[in-house]
Structures are given as C-alpha cells and as structure tokens.
Coordinates of C-alpha atoms in Angstrom, one line a residue:
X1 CA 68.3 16.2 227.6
X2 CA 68.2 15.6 223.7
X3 CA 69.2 11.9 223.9
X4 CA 68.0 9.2 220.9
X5 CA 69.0 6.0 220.5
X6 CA 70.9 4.9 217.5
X7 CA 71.5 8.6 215.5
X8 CA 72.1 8.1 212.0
X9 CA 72.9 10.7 209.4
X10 CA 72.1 9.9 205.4
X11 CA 73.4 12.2 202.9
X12 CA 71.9 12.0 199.7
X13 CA 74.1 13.6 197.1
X14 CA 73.5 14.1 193.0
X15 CA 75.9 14.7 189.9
X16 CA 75.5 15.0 186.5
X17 CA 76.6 12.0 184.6
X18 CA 76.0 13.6 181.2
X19 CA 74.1 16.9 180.3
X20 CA 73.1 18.7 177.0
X21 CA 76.3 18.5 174.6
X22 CA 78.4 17.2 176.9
X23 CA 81.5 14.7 175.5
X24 CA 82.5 11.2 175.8
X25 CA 85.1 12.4 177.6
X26 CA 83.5 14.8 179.8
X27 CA 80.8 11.9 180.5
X28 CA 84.1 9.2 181.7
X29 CA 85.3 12.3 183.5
X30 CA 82.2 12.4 185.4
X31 CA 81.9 9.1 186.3
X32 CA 85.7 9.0 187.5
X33 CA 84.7 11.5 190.0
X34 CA 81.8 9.9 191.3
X35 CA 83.7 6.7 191.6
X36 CA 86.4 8.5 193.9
X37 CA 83.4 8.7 195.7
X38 CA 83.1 4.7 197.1
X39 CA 86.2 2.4 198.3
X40 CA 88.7 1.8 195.5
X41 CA 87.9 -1.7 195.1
X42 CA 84.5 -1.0 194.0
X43 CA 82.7 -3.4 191.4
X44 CA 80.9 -0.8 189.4
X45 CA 78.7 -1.7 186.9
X46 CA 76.8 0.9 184.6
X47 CA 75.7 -0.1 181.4
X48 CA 75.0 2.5 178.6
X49 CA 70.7 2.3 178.7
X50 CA 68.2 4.2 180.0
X51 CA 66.9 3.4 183.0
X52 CA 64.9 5.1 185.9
X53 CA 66.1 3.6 188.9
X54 CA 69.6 1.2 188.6
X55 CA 71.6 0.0 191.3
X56 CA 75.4 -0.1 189.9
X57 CA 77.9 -1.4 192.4
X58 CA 78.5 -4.7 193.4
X59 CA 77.0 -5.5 195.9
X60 CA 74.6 -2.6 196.7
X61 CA 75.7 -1.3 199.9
X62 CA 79.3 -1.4 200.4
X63 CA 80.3 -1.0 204.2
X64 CA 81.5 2.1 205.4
X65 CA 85.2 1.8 206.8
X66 CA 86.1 4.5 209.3
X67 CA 89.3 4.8 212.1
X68 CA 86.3 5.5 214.9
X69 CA 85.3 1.5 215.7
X70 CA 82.4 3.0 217.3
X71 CA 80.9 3.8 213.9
X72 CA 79.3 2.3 211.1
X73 CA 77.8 2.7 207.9
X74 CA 77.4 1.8 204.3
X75 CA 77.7 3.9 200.9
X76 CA 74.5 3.3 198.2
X77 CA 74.8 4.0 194.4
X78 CA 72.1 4.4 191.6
X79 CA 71.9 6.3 188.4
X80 CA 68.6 7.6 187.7
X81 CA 68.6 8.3 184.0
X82 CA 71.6 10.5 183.6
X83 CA 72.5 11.8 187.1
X84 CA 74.0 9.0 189.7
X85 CA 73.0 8.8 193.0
X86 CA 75.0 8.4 195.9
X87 CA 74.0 7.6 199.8
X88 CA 76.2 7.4 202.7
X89 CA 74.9 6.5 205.9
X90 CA 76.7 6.7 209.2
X91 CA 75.2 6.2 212.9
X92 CA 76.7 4.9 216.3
X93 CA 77.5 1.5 216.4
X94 CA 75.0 1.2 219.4
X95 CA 71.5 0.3 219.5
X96 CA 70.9 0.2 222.9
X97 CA 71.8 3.2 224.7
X98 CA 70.9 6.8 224.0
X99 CA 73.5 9.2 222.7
X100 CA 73.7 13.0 223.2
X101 CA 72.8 15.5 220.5
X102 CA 76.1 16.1 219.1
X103 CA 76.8 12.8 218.4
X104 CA 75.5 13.9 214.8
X105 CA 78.6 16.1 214.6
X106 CA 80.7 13.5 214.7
X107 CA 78.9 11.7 212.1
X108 CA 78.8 14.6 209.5
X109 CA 82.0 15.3 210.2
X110 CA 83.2 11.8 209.2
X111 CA 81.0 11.7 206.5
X112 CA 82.3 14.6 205.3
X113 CA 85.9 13.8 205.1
X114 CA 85.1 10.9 202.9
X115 CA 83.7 13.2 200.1
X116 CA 85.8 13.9 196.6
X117 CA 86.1 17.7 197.2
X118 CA 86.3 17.8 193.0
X119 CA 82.9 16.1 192.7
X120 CA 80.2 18.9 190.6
X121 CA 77.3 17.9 192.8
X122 CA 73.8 19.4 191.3
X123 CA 72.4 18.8 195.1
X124 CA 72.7 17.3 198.5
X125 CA 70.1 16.4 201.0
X126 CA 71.4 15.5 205.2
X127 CA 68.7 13.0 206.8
X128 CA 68.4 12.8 210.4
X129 CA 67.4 10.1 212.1
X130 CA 66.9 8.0 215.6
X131 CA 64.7 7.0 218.3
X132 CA 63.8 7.7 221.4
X133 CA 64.1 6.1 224.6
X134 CA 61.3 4.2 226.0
X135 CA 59.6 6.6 228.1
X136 CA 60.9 9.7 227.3
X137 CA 58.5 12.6 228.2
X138 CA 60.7 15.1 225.8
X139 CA 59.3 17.4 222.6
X140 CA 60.1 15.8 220.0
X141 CA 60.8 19.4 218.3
X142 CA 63.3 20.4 220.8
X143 CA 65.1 17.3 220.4
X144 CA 65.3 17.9 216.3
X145 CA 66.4 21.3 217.1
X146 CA 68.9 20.1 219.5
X147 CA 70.5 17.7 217.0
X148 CA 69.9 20.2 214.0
X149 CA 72.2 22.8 215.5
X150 CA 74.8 20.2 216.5
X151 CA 75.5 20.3 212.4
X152 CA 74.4 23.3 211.2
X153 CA 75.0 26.4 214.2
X154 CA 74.8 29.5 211.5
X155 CA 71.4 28.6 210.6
X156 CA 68.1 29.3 211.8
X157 CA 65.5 27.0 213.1
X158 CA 62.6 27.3 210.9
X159 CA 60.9 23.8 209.9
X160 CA 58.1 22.8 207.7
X161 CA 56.6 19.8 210.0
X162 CA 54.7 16.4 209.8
X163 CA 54.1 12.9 210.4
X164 CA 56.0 10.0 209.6
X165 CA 55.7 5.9 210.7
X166 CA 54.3 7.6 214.2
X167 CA 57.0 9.9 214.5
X168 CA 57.8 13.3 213.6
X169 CA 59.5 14.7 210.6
X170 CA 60.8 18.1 210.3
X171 CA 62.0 19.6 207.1
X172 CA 64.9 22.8 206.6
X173 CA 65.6 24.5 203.2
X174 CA 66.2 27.6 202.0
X175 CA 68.3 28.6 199.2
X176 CA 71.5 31.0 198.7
X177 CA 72.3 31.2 195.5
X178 CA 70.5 34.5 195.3
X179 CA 73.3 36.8 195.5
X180 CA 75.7 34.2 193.3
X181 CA 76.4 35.5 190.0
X182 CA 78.1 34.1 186.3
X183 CA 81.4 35.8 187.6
X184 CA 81.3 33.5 191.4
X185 CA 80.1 30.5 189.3
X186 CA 82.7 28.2 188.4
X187 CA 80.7 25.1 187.5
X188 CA 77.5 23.6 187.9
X189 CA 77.9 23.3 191.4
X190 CA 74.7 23.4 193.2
X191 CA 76.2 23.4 197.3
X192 CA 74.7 26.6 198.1
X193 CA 71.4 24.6 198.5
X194 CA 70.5 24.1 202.3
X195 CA 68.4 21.0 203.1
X196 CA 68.1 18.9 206.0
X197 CA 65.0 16.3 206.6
X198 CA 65.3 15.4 210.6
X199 CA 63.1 12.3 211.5
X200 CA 62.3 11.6 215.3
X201 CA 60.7 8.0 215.5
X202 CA 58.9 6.5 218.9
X203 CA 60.2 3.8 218.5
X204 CA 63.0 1.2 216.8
X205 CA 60.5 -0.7 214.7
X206 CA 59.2 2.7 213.5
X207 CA 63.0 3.6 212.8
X208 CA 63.2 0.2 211.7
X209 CA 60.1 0.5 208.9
X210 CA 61.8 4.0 207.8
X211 CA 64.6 2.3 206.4
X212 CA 62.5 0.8 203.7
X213 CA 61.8 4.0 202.0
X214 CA 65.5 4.8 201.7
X215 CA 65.1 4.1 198.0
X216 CA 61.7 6.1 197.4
X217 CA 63.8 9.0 199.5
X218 CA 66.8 8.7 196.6
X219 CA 64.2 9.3 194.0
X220 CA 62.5 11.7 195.8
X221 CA 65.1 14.2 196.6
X222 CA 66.8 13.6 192.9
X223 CA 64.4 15.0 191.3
X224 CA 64.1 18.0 193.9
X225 CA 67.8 18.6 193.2
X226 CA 67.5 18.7 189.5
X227 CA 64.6 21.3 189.9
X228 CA 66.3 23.2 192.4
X229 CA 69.7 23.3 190.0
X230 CA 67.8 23.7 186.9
X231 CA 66.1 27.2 188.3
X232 CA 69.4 28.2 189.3
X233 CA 70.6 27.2 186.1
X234 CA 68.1 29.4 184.4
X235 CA 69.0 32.1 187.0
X236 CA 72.8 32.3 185.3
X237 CA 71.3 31.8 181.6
X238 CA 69.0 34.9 182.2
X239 CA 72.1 37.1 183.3
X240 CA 74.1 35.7 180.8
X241 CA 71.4 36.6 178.1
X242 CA 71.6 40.0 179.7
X243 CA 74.8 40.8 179.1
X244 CA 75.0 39.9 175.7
X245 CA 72.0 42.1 175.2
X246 CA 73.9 45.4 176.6
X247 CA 77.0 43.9 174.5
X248 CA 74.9 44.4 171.6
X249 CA 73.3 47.7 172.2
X250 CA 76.8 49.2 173.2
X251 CA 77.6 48.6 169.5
X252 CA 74.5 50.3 168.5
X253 CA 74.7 52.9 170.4
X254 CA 78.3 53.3 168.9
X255 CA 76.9 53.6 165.3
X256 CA 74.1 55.9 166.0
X257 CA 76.6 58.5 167.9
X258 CA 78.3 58.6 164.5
X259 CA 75.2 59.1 162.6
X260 CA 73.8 61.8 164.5
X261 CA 77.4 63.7 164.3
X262 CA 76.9 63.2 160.8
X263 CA 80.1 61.4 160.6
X264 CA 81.1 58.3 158.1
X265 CA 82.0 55.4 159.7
X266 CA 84.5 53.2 157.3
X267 CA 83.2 50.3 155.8
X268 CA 85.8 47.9 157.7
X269 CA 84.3 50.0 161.1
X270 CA 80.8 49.1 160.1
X271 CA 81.6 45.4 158.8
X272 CA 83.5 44.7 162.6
X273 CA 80.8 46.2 164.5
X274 CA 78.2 44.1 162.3
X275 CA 80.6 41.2 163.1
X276 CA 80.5 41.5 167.2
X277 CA 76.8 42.2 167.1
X278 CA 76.4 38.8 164.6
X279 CA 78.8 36.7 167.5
X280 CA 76.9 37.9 170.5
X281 CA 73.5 37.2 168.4
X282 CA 74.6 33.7 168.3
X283 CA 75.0 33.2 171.9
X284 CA 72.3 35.0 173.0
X285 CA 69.9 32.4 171.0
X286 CA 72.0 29.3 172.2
X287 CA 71.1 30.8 175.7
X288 CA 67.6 31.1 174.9
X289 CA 67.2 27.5 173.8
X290 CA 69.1 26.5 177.1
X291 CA 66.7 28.7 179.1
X292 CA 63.8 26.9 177.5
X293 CA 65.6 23.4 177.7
X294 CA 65.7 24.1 182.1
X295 CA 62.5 24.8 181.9
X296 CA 62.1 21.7 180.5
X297 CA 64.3 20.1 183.1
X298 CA 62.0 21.3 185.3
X299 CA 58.3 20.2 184.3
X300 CA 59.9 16.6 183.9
X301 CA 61.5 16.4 187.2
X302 CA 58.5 18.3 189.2
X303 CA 56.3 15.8 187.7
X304 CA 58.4 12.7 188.5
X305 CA 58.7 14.4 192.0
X306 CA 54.8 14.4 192.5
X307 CA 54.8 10.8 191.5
X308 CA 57.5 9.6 193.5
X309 CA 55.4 11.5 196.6
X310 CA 52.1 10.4 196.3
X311 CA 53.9 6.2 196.4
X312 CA 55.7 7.4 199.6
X313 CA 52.4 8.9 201.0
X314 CA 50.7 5.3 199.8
X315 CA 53.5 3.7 200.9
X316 CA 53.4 5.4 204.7
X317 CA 49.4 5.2 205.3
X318 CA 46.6 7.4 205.9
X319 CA 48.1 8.0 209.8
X320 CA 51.2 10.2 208.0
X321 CA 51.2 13.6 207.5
X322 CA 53.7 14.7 204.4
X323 CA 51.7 17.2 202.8
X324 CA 54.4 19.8 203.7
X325 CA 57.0 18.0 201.0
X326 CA 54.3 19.6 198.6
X327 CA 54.7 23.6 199.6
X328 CA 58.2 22.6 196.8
X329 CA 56.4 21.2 194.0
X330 CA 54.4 24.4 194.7
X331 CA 56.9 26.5 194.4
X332 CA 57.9 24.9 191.5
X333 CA 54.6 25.5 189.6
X334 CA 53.9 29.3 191.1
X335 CA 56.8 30.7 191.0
X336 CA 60.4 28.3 189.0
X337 CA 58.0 28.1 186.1
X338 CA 56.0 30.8 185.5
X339 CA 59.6 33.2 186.1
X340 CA 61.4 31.4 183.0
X341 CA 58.5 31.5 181.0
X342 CA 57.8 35.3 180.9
X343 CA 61.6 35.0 180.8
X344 CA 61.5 33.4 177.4
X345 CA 59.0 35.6 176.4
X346 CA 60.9 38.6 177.5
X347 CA 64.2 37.5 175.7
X348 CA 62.6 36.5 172.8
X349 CA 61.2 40.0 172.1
X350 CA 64.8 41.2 173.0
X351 CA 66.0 38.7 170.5
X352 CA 63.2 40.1 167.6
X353 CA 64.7 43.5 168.7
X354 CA 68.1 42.6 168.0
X355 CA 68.0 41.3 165.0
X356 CA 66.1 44.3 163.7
X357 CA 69.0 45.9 165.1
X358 CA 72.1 43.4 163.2
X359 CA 69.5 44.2 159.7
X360 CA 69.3 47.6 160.3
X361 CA 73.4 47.6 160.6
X362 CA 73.3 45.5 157.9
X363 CA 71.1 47.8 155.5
X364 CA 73.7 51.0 156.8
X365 CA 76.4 49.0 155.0
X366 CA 75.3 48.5 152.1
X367 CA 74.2 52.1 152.0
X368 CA 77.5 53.3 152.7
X369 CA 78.9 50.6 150.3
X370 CA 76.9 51.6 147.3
X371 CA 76.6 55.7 147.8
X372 CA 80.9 55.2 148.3
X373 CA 80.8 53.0 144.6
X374 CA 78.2 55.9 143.1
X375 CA 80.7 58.3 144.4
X376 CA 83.9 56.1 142.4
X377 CA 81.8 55.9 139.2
X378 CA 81.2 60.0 139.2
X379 CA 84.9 60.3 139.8
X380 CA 85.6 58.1 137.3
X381 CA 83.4 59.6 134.7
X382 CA 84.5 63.1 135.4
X383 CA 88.0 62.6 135.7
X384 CA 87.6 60.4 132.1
X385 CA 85.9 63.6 130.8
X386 CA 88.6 65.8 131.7
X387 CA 91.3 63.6 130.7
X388 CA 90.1 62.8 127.7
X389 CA 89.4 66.7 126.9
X390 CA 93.3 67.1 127.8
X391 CA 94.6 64.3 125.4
X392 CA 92.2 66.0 122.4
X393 CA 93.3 69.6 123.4
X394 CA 96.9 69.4 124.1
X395 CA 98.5 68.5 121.0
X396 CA 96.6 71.1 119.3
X397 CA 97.5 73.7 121.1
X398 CA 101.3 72.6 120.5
X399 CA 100.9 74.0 117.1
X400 CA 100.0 77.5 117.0
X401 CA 99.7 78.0 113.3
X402 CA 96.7 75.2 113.1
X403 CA 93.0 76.2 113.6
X404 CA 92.1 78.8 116.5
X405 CA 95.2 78.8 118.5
X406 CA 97.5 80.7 116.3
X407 CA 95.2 83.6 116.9
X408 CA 96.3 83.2 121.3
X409 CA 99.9 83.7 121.9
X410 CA 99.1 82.8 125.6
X411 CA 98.0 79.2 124.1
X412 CA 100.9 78.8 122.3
X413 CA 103.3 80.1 124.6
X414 CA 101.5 77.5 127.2
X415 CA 100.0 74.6 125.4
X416 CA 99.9 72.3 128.5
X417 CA 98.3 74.8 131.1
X418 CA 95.6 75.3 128.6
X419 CA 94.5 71.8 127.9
X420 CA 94.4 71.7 131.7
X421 CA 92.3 74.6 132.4
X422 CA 90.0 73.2 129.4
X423 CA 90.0 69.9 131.0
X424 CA 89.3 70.9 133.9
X425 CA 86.6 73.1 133.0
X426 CA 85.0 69.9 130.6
X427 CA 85.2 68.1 134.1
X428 CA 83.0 70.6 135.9
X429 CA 80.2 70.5 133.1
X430 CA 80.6 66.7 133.2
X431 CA 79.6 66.8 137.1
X432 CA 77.1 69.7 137.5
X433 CA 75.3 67.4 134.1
X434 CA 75.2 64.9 135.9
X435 CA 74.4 66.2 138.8
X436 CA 71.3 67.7 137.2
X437 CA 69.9 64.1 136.2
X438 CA 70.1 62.5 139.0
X439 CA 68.1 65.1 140.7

C-alpha cells in the first residue's frame, strides 16, 4: 500500500516580468499572461519598485475553484524583483482518511488544466506532499516512488534524499535541454527542466509546520529557475555566437579563394562582403555582452539561493538534513560558471580574430581602390600625351608644302593615320617613362 493522508501537490512556476531591453509593451504583455493565470476577478496590485519579496493580489491566496467538490486549493502570487511568482496548491478535500497513490494524478492533472498554455515560464517546480497514517510500518521511499510515478511514468527514479520537520524529503532533477538547439527554441521557455521535491511527513503537525516555509520554498526555487534558465540561456548565446563566427569566415574564405587565383574582386564585391562581415560583427559582440550579462544572472541568483538555504536550514533545526539542495549551487559554481567564463574568454579571442579579419578586408579595399585610381591617372596621362601629340601633329601634316612633311608623300597623302601612329607612339614613351620612375 502507498496510502497518505491528505496528498497535496504545489507547483511553483516562474516568468519573466521584464528582461534586458525588453518594452513597455512587451513588459504589460507579460503581465497579461501571468494574470490569465489566477480567476478573472483578481485584485492585482503591482506597483512599479523594486522589491525582493511582494505579495500582489488581493487577498493573498485566492481559493482554487474546480468541478471535482472533492478538491481544494488556493493560487499564491509574488514578484521577486522582475520575475512573478505563482503557486497553486491542490490536495483532497479530506484530512482524515488515507488516499491511494494516484490520487496525485488527479491533482496534477487538474492543476494542469488551469494553466495559460501561452505563459513563457523560465521554470517550474511540482511539490509533493502528505502524511502518513498513524502506524504505518511502510518505507517511506517506496511510498514517494509510488506517488512520483503516479505523475511522472517516463522517468526514472533517482532522488537526492534528506530530512525534513521529521520526515523525509526526496528531490528529482535532471535537465533536457541538452539536445535543444536555436532552430527548436521558440522563446524563452524553460519547460524542458524536470524537478519534483516529494515530502513524506510522520505526521499532520509535521505536514502542518511544512506549510510555513511555503514562502522560503517560492524564493528558494526562483532563484534555482533563473540559474537553471540563465545557463541554458548562455547555452543558445554560445551557438548563436558560433554561427556568426562561420558566417564570417565563409566571407573570408570567399576573398582569399580570389586572391590566391590571382583574380580581382570589384570594389562593389569587396565593399558587400566588408558589409556582411561588419553586420555579423555587430551581433556577435551584442551576444557576447549577453553571454557575460547570464553569467551575471547567475552569480546573483546562486548567491541569493545560498542565502535563502541556509534561513530554511535555520528555520527547520539542527534535526533536518537538506544538505543535498546544495549538490545545485555546486553545480552552479563547478561547472554553469566556470563553462561561460572560458566561454567569454574563448569568443572574445574569436572576436580579436575577427576584427583582424573585417581590417584586413578593410586594408584589401583600399588597396584595390587606390592601385585601380593609380591605374586611371596613368591612363589619363598617357592617353593626354598621345592626344595632345595628335592635335600638334595633325594639322601639320595637312599641309605638305610646310616644314618636313612635304618631303613624305605617304604623310601627305595620309595626314590623319600619321598623327595617329605618332600619337600613339608619344603614348608608349609616356608609359614605359613613367614606368621607369616609379620603379
């Protein structure tokens, strides 16, 4: 048997009010689809202040309405700076008799049907709960695992365990957002995160006490959700940052094919090519500030995290055993942190190497722009030289009786073909000259 008394089911669930650049409207937006959220009737009130911890409906729990009369519940609302906070709660409407492990089905499943399927959630976290009866002689691990796979059957059962108010607390997570990439991500959604906290008290004044640290709880998993999302965040950034560094050496690579074949690329070529690579430049170094700004998310958040769990653990007594909510905030500082730093590190030397690359572009066009101007200038002074050699030679050579040319028939039968051929030959000297001094 798997039987507790009273089974409850909290989810904890986190979106974005506002986040770097985002709009007035975007920000309304956000807080229209939180609102769909809670009963339409609502009195919400969120004033525009920074606050850690505010409490923004009127009053603070609003009861949960559902068609099953055997169940009840209430919805919770905060904003914790500029994310809001939302918990539903939903148990059996029974406090004395014990109820079978999938009565937690039922309750997830009628919480979830009371969700705004368009709500961006950055992260979600399903509580557990109940007591059991007096007497019972079961392990209280088999009865979590019992009730965990009543709600989540394509999962395995792999906990991180502990103490709590004389019970025992059993945490799942993993993550699997490691095969999502920029082309499956649509928004900032962060549902892909799996974690359930599954609490088995002795008794109802234990379950009872627990309810007292719902708040601390809010905090708590907030700022896990905001590390969890920010990594993932930086996860997309880095790929994005990737891709605009291939972007950019596919130009390149373009311009030094030409160069090696010797070939002339036109100026408009080079300019539009300087153009993409200047473009993609851009973005890649507003990604790299936004990869340094999650990392930022991150060192905030994982320190309000360990503060929030060190007044829970004060809160609970020496008797409780929570160390295993550390093993995240470990995770956070061994591996979240240190990754996006050598990333930084790593995509600022890719950005040094592309702008070497846009100068280097940049100093080809100019090349091409002044050896194509030197070449205009020669063929402006040697066609002037040979133009102007034709204007002097040609009405000479119209009269054959003046100076030298009476003495060539062939000049005076042709007067035009000769100033040519003497232009022409003027232009040569003009060239091979000039050739000569600049060498």
């Amino acid at each position: 048997m798997s039987d507790l008394i009273y089974p409850t089911v909290d989810l904890f669930l986190y979106t974005l009010k506002s986040s770097l650049n985002t709009t007035d409207a975007e920000t309304e937006k956000n807080k229209a689809a939180f609102l769909a959220q809670l009963p339409s009737d609502t009195q919400f009130n969120d004033p525009d202040i920074e606050t850690e911890y505010l409490e923004i409906t009127h009053p603070t729990q609003i009861n949960f309405i559902s068609q099953n009369k055997t169940l009840e519940g209430y919805y919770y609302a905060v904003r914790l700076n500029d994310t809001y906070g939302l918990q539903i709660d939903c148990s059996i409407n029974n406090q004395t008799e014990s109820q079978p492990a999938k009565s937690f089905t039922i309750l997830k499943t009628e919480i979830e049907q009371k969700l705004n399927k368009e709500l961006a959630t950055i992260g979600k976290t399903w509580l557990l709960s109940g007591w059991l009866p007096e007497k019972s002689s079961h392990n209280h691990e088999d009865i979590a695992k019992n009730c965990y796979y009543a709600l989540f059957k394509d999962t395995y059962w792999q906990p991180e365990k502990g103490t709590f108010l004389d019970g025992k607390i059993f945490e799942i997570w993993r993550s699997e957002k490691a095969n999502y990439s920029l082309e499956k991500a649509s928004n900032a959604l962060n549902s892909h995160e799996h974690h359930v906290i599954i609490a088995i008290y002795t008794t109802r004044e234990s379950a009872e006490q627990a309810a007292e640290f719902y708040k601390d709880w809010m905090g708590l998993f907030c700022y896990r959700s905001k590390i969890s999302w920010a990594y993932w965040q930086s996860r997309l950034i880095k790929q994005s940052l990737l891709n605009h560094y291939k972007q950019i050496e596919a130009n390149r690579k373009i311009t030094n094919q030409s160069n090696s074949r010797q070939e002339k690329q036109s100026i408009t070529t080079s300019r539009k090519i300087l153009n993409n690579i200047d473009n993609i430049l851009q973005q890649y170094t507003i990604d790299l500030l936004n990869l340094s700004f999650q990392k930022q998310i991150i060192e905030i958040n994982l320190s309000n995290y360990q503060l929030r769990l060190a007044l829970i653990k004060e809160k609970a007594g020496q008797n409780n055993q929570l160390d295993f909510l550390e093993k995240f905030s470990g995770l956070a500082n061994k591996k979240y942190l240190p990754q996006i730093t050598k990333d930084i590190e790593n995509m600022q030397l890719g950005l040094q190497l592309l702008e070497d690359t846009i100068n280097a572009t940049r100093s080809r066009i100019e090349v091409e722009k002044s050896e194509r101007e030197r070449n205009f200038q020669e063929l402006v002074a040697v066609a002037g030289a040979g133009i102007a050699t034709v204007s002097l030679v040609k009405d000479p050579a119209k009269d054959c009786k003046k100076d030298i040319f009476k003495q060539v028939q062939l000049f005076c039968d042709y007067p035009f073909s000769f100033s040519l051929i003497v232009g022409i030959i003027v232009s040569f000297a003009v060239w091979w000259l000039r050739k000569r001094v600049r060498s």
